[in-house]
Amino acid sequence: AVRRLESSIASVVRGKPGAIRLAVTTLLARGHLLIEDIPGVGKTTLARALAASVGGSFHRIQFTSDLLPSDITGVSIYDAAGKSFELRRGPIFANVVLADEINRTAPRTQSALLEAMSEGQVSIDDVTHRLPTPFLVLATQNPVEHFGTYPLPESQMDRFLLRIQLGYPDRAVERALLRDRTGEDPVTALTPVIDHAAIAAAQAAVERVRIDDALLDYALAIVDETRKSAHVAVGVSTNWLGYLAVGGAVMTLAP
């Protein structure tokens, strides 16, 4: 099922098997993915292809400077007829959420994602609402253009398991892309190749992978050095170390 998922994404995002593998790794490790690169190299296409291949609900949020936290989480609206408040759920209530150009909104709005990405839930008017599972946030940002952007807070960056780049495709791939241009969006032709039960089973299999104590000690040694080094502003957190262990377990399942 995982190989089918990678093949489905690769049919649209060509020449990037490494990035595709890391995106699937993030999904299986129950993490979140930040795709950081210049415009036009396939960031949004990769996110949409993954969402289309796993099925379920998908919402795209175009982050802008005037976006409000309630535009992401939702808001309670008073129903005069029923004389009660009704929750209008925001786009965060989806299996796959594409946070497009996430660095174009203010930190106040970015903070609306913190609870969702860390705990799989959101709090609205003192009421906690669980998000659907699986839940994955795929965010994109342009690291070159800084006009009208906001740097992601450290607390936000800590919620991402991986931060990857795509880069330019090689000449042969670019030539094939130019030759095959039809004016149609290839992502719309994708159909789900894995269901949620299979994803849950794969995620559970990852958590059962045994990690030898020697590997844990090696990872802890690296983490400890990040906390002592004068070249690192903020050392690796304990929460991220857990992600590191699970992510490593995913890679051991790869053929």
Short mmCIF file of C-alpha atoms in Angstrom, two decimals:
data_model
loop_
_atom_site.label_atom_id
_atom_site.label_comp_id
_atom_site.label_asym_id
_atom_site.label_seq_id
_atom_site.Cartn_x
_atom_site.Cartn_y
_atom_site.Cartn_z
CA ALA A 1 0.00 0.00 0.00
CA VAL A 2 2.84 2.39 0.81
CA ARG A 3 4.56 1.62 -2.50
CA ARG A 4 1.29 2.30 -4.32
CA LEU A 5 1.03 5.60 -2.50
CA GLU A 6 4.53 6.62 -3.55
CA SER A 7 3.88 5.55 -7.14
CA SER A 8 0.66 7.55 -7.27
CA ILE A 9 2.40 10.73 -6.13
CA ALA A 10 5.36 10.07 -8.46
CA SER A 11 3.02 9.97 -11.46
CA VAL A 12 2.45 13.69 -10.91
CA VAL A 13 5.60 14.85 -9.10
CA ARG A 14 8.29 13.50 -11.41
CA GLY A 15 11.95 13.02 -10.62
CA LYS A 16 11.61 13.56 -6.87
CA PRO A 17 11.52 10.09 -5.28
CA GLY A 18 13.47 11.25 -2.22
CA ALA A 19 11.04 14.06 -1.41
CA ILE A 20 8.08 11.74 -1.98
CA ARG A 21 9.55 9.15 0.36
CA LEU A 22 10.02 11.79 3.07
CA ALA A 23 6.44 13.02 2.64
CA VAL A 24 5.12 9.48 3.10
CA THR A 25 7.49 9.04 6.06
CA THR A 26 5.91 12.08 7.70
CA LEU A 27 2.43 10.62 7.24
CA LEU A 28 3.37 7.24 8.74
CA ALA A 29 5.15 8.89 11.67
CA ARG A 30 2.02 10.95 12.48
CA GLY A 31 4.02 14.13 11.88
CA HIS A 32 3.61 17.26 9.79
CA LEU A 33 5.60 18.45 6.78
CA LEU A 34 7.01 21.84 5.77
CA ILE A 35 7.98 22.12 2.09
CA GLU A 36 10.27 25.10 1.64
CA ASP A 37 11.40 26.13 -1.83
CA ILE A 38 11.09 28.72 -4.56
CA PRO A 39 7.86 29.03 -6.60
CA GLY A 40 7.21 26.67 -9.47
CA VAL A 41 9.08 23.54 -8.39
CA GLY A 42 6.03 21.52 -7.29
CA LYS A 43 5.50 22.25 -3.58
CA THR A 44 1.74 22.62 -3.80
CA THR A 45 1.50 19.82 -6.37
CA LEU A 46 3.24 17.40 -4.01
CA ALA A 47 0.89 18.34 -1.18
CA ARG A 48 -2.22 18.00 -3.35
CA ALA A 49 -1.03 14.71 -4.87
CA LEU A 50 -0.49 13.19 -1.42
CA ALA A 51 -3.93 14.37 -0.29
CA ALA A 52 -5.62 12.98 -3.41
CA SER A 53 -3.81 9.63 -3.07
CA VAL A 54 -4.86 9.02 0.55
CA GLY A 55 -8.48 10.10 0.08
CA GLY A 56 -10.51 11.47 2.92
CA SER A 57 -11.25 15.14 3.45
CA PHE A 58 -8.88 17.78 2.13
CA HIS A 59 -8.86 21.52 2.75
CA ARG A 60 -6.51 24.14 1.37
CA ILE A 61 -5.91 27.32 3.37
CA GLN A 62 -4.30 30.21 1.49
CA PHE A 63 -2.46 32.07 4.22
CA THR A 64 -2.62 35.85 3.89
CA SER A 65 -1.85 38.81 6.14
CA ASP A 66 -5.53 39.39 6.98
CA LEU A 67 -6.29 35.76 7.92
CA LEU A 68 -7.74 35.35 11.44
CA PRO A 69 -7.42 32.37 13.83
CA SER A 70 -11.16 31.76 13.57
CA ASP A 71 -10.77 31.47 9.78
CA ILE A 72 -8.75 28.31 10.49
CA THR A 73 -10.40 26.73 13.53
CA GLY A 74 -13.98 27.90 13.09
CA VAL A 75 -16.37 30.00 15.16
CA SER A 76 -19.56 29.64 17.20
CA ILE A 77 -22.51 31.49 15.67
CA TYR A 78 -25.71 32.22 17.55
CA ASP A 79 -28.77 30.57 16.02
CA ALA A 80 -31.72 32.83 16.81
CA ALA A 81 -34.26 30.18 15.80
CA GLY A 82 -32.81 27.51 18.03
CA LYS A 83 -31.66 30.00 20.67
CA SER A 84 -28.28 28.32 20.88
CA PHE A 85 -24.77 28.64 19.54
CA GLU A 86 -23.83 26.53 16.52
CA LEU A 87 -20.24 25.63 15.66
CA ARG A 88 -19.16 26.45 12.13
CA ARG A 89 -16.08 24.30 11.70
CA GLY A 90 -13.10 25.79 9.95
CA PRO A 91 -10.86 24.15 7.32
CA ILE A 92 -8.60 22.65 10.00
CA PHE A 93 -11.24 19.90 10.35
CA ALA A 94 -9.86 17.68 7.58
CA ASN A 95 -7.62 14.66 7.18
CA VAL A 96 -5.11 16.58 5.07
CA VAL A 97 -4.72 20.34 5.43
CA LEU A 98 -2.61 22.29 2.95
CA ALA A 99 -1.31 25.46 4.62
CA ASP A 100 -0.19 27.27 1.49
CA GLU A 101 2.42 30.02 1.97
CA ILE A 102 2.14 29.66 5.72
CA ASN A 103 4.65 32.44 6.38
CA ARG A 104 2.36 35.09 4.86
CA THR A 105 0.18 35.35 7.95
CA ALA A 106 0.92 36.88 11.33
CA PRO A 107 2.17 34.77 14.28
CA ARG A 108 -1.20 35.30 16.02
CA THR A 109 -2.92 33.38 13.24
CA GLN A 110 -0.15 30.80 12.94
CA SER A 111 -0.71 30.01 16.62
CA ALA A 112 -4.14 28.64 15.71
CA LEU A 113 -2.30 25.61 14.33
CA LEU A 114 -0.25 24.83 17.44
CA GLU A 115 -2.80 22.81 19.39
CA ALA A 116 -4.06 21.09 16.26
CA MET A 117 -0.60 19.97 15.13
CA SER A 118 0.56 18.93 18.58
CA GLU A 119 -2.53 17.27 20.05
CA GLY A 120 -4.90 16.65 17.13
CA GLN A 121 -7.58 18.88 18.60
CA VAL A 122 -8.73 22.50 18.72
CA SER A 123 -10.37 24.53 21.49
CA ILE A 124 -13.21 26.88 20.57
CA ASP A 125 -15.07 28.80 23.27
CA ASP A 126 -13.62 26.58 26.02
CA VAL A 127 -14.81 23.42 24.25
CA THR A 128 -12.31 20.89 22.90
CA HIS A 129 -13.03 19.31 19.53
CA ARG A 130 -11.11 16.31 18.21
CA LEU A 131 -9.81 16.44 14.64
CA PRO A 132 -10.33 13.57 12.18
CA THR A 133 -7.68 10.88 11.84
CA PRO A 134 -5.37 10.56 10.10
CA PHE A 135 -4.47 14.23 10.42
CA LEU A 136 -1.64 15.81 8.48
CA VAL A 137 -0.65 19.43 7.94
CA LEU A 138 1.36 20.06 4.77
CA ALA A 139 2.71 23.61 4.75
CA THR A 140 4.58 25.45 2.01
CA GLN A 141 6.66 28.59 2.08
CA ASN A 142 8.99 30.53 -0.19
CA PRO A 143 12.36 31.07 1.56
CA VAL A 144 13.56 33.66 -0.97
CA GLU A 145 10.80 36.26 -0.99
CA HIS A 146 10.56 38.09 2.34
CA PHE A 147 8.29 41.04 1.43
CA GLY A 148 4.99 40.66 3.28
CA THR A 149 6.08 37.53 5.15
CA TYR A 150 6.54 36.64 8.81
CA PRO A 151 9.19 34.26 10.18
CA LEU A 152 7.66 31.11 11.65
CA PRO A 153 7.89 31.07 15.47
CA GLU A 154 10.09 28.40 17.03
CA SER A 155 7.01 26.81 18.61
CA GLN A 156 5.52 26.45 15.14
CA MET A 157 8.69 25.02 13.60
CA ASP A 158 8.84 22.47 16.43
CA ARG A 159 5.52 21.02 15.27
CA PHE A 160 6.97 19.95 11.91
CA LEU A 161 8.63 16.56 11.74
CA LEU A 162 10.46 17.35 8.50
CA ARG A 163 11.46 20.46 6.57
CA ILE A 164 12.31 19.54 3.00
CA GLN A 165 13.17 21.14 -0.33
CA LEU A 166 12.38 19.94 -3.83
CA GLY A 167 14.88 21.79 -6.01
CA TYR A 168 14.88 21.93 -9.78
CA PRO A 169 14.19 18.71 -11.73
CA ASP A 170 16.92 17.41 -14.00
CA ARG A 171 16.96 18.24 -17.70
CA ALA A 172 15.32 15.02 -18.87
CA VAL A 173 12.40 15.43 -16.47
CA GLU A 174 11.89 19.07 -17.43
CA ARG A 175 11.93 18.14 -21.11
CA ALA A 176 9.31 15.45 -20.51
CA LEU A 177 7.15 17.89 -18.56
CA LEU A 178 7.28 20.41 -21.40
CA ARG A 179 6.48 17.69 -23.96
CA ASP A 180 3.51 16.37 -21.96
CA ARG A 181 1.84 19.72 -21.28
CA THR A 182 -1.89 19.43 -21.97
CA GLY A 183 -3.26 22.37 -20.01
CA GLU A 184 -5.04 20.01 -17.61
CA ASP A 185 -4.29 19.58 -13.93
CA PRO A 186 -2.87 16.03 -13.52
CA VAL A 187 -3.73 15.93 -9.81
CA THR A 188 -7.45 15.90 -10.60
CA ALA A 189 -7.01 12.52 -12.29
CA LEU A 190 -5.58 10.88 -9.14
CA THR A 191 -7.73 8.52 -7.10
CA PRO A 192 -7.13 7.18 -3.57
CA VAL A 193 -4.76 4.20 -3.52
CA ILE A 194 -4.81 3.60 0.25
CA ASP A 195 -7.67 3.79 2.74
CA HIS A 196 -7.63 5.14 6.27
CA ALA A 197 -7.62 1.67 7.81
CA ALA A 198 -4.43 0.82 5.93
CA ILE A 199 -2.84 4.11 6.99
CA ALA A 200 -3.74 3.44 10.63
CA ALA A 201 -2.29 -0.09 10.37
CA ALA A 202 0.94 1.26 8.87
CA GLN A 203 1.23 3.92 11.58
CA ALA A 204 0.71 1.26 14.24
CA ALA A 205 3.37 -0.94 12.60
CA VAL A 206 5.84 1.94 12.77
CA GLU A 207 5.26 2.34 16.49
CA ARG A 208 5.98 -1.37 17.04
CA VAL A 209 9.41 -1.24 15.38
CA ARG A 210 12.06 -2.00 17.99
CA ILE A 211 14.83 0.59 18.28
CA ASP A 212 18.04 -0.69 19.80
CA ASP A 213 19.38 1.11 22.87
CA ALA A 214 22.62 1.83 21.02
CA LEU A 215 20.70 3.83 18.41
CA LEU A 216 18.78 5.71 21.09
CA ASP A 217 22.02 6.58 22.87
CA TYR A 218 23.51 7.77 19.56
CA ALA A 219 20.49 10.01 18.92
CA LEU A 220 20.61 11.35 22.48
CA ALA A 221 24.31 12.16 22.08
CA ILE A 222 23.56 14.22 18.97
CA VAL A 223 20.66 15.97 20.71
CA ASP A 224 22.83 16.73 23.74
CA GLU A 225 25.44 18.38 21.52
CA THR A 226 22.79 20.66 19.97
CA ARG A 227 21.98 21.90 23.46
CA LYS A 228 25.61 22.60 24.31
CA SER A 229 26.91 23.97 21.02
CA ALA A 230 27.51 27.71 20.74
CA HIS A 231 26.54 27.44 17.07
CA VAL A 232 22.96 26.34 17.83
CA ALA A 233 20.56 28.95 19.19
CA VAL A 234 17.97 26.47 20.50
CA GLY A 235 18.72 22.80 21.11
CA VAL A 236 16.51 19.92 19.99
CA SER A 237 13.42 19.55 22.19
CA THR A 238 12.33 16.34 23.90
CA ASN A 239 9.15 16.32 21.83
CA TRP A 240 11.11 16.50 18.58
CA LEU A 241 13.41 13.72 19.79
CA GLY A 242 10.34 11.46 19.96
CA TYR A 243 9.53 12.40 16.37
CA LEU A 244 13.11 11.58 15.42
CA ALA A 245 12.81 8.09 16.87
CA VAL A 246 9.52 7.38 15.10
CA GLY A 247 10.81 8.84 11.83
CA GLY A 248 13.84 6.58 12.04
CA ALA A 249 11.55 3.62 12.61
CA VAL A 250 9.66 4.48 9.43
CA MET A 251 12.85 4.50 7.40
CA THR A 252 13.74 1.02 8.69
CA LEU A 253 10.55 -0.26 7.04
CA ALA A 254 11.67 1.03 3.64
CA PRO A 255 12.91 -1.61 1.19
#
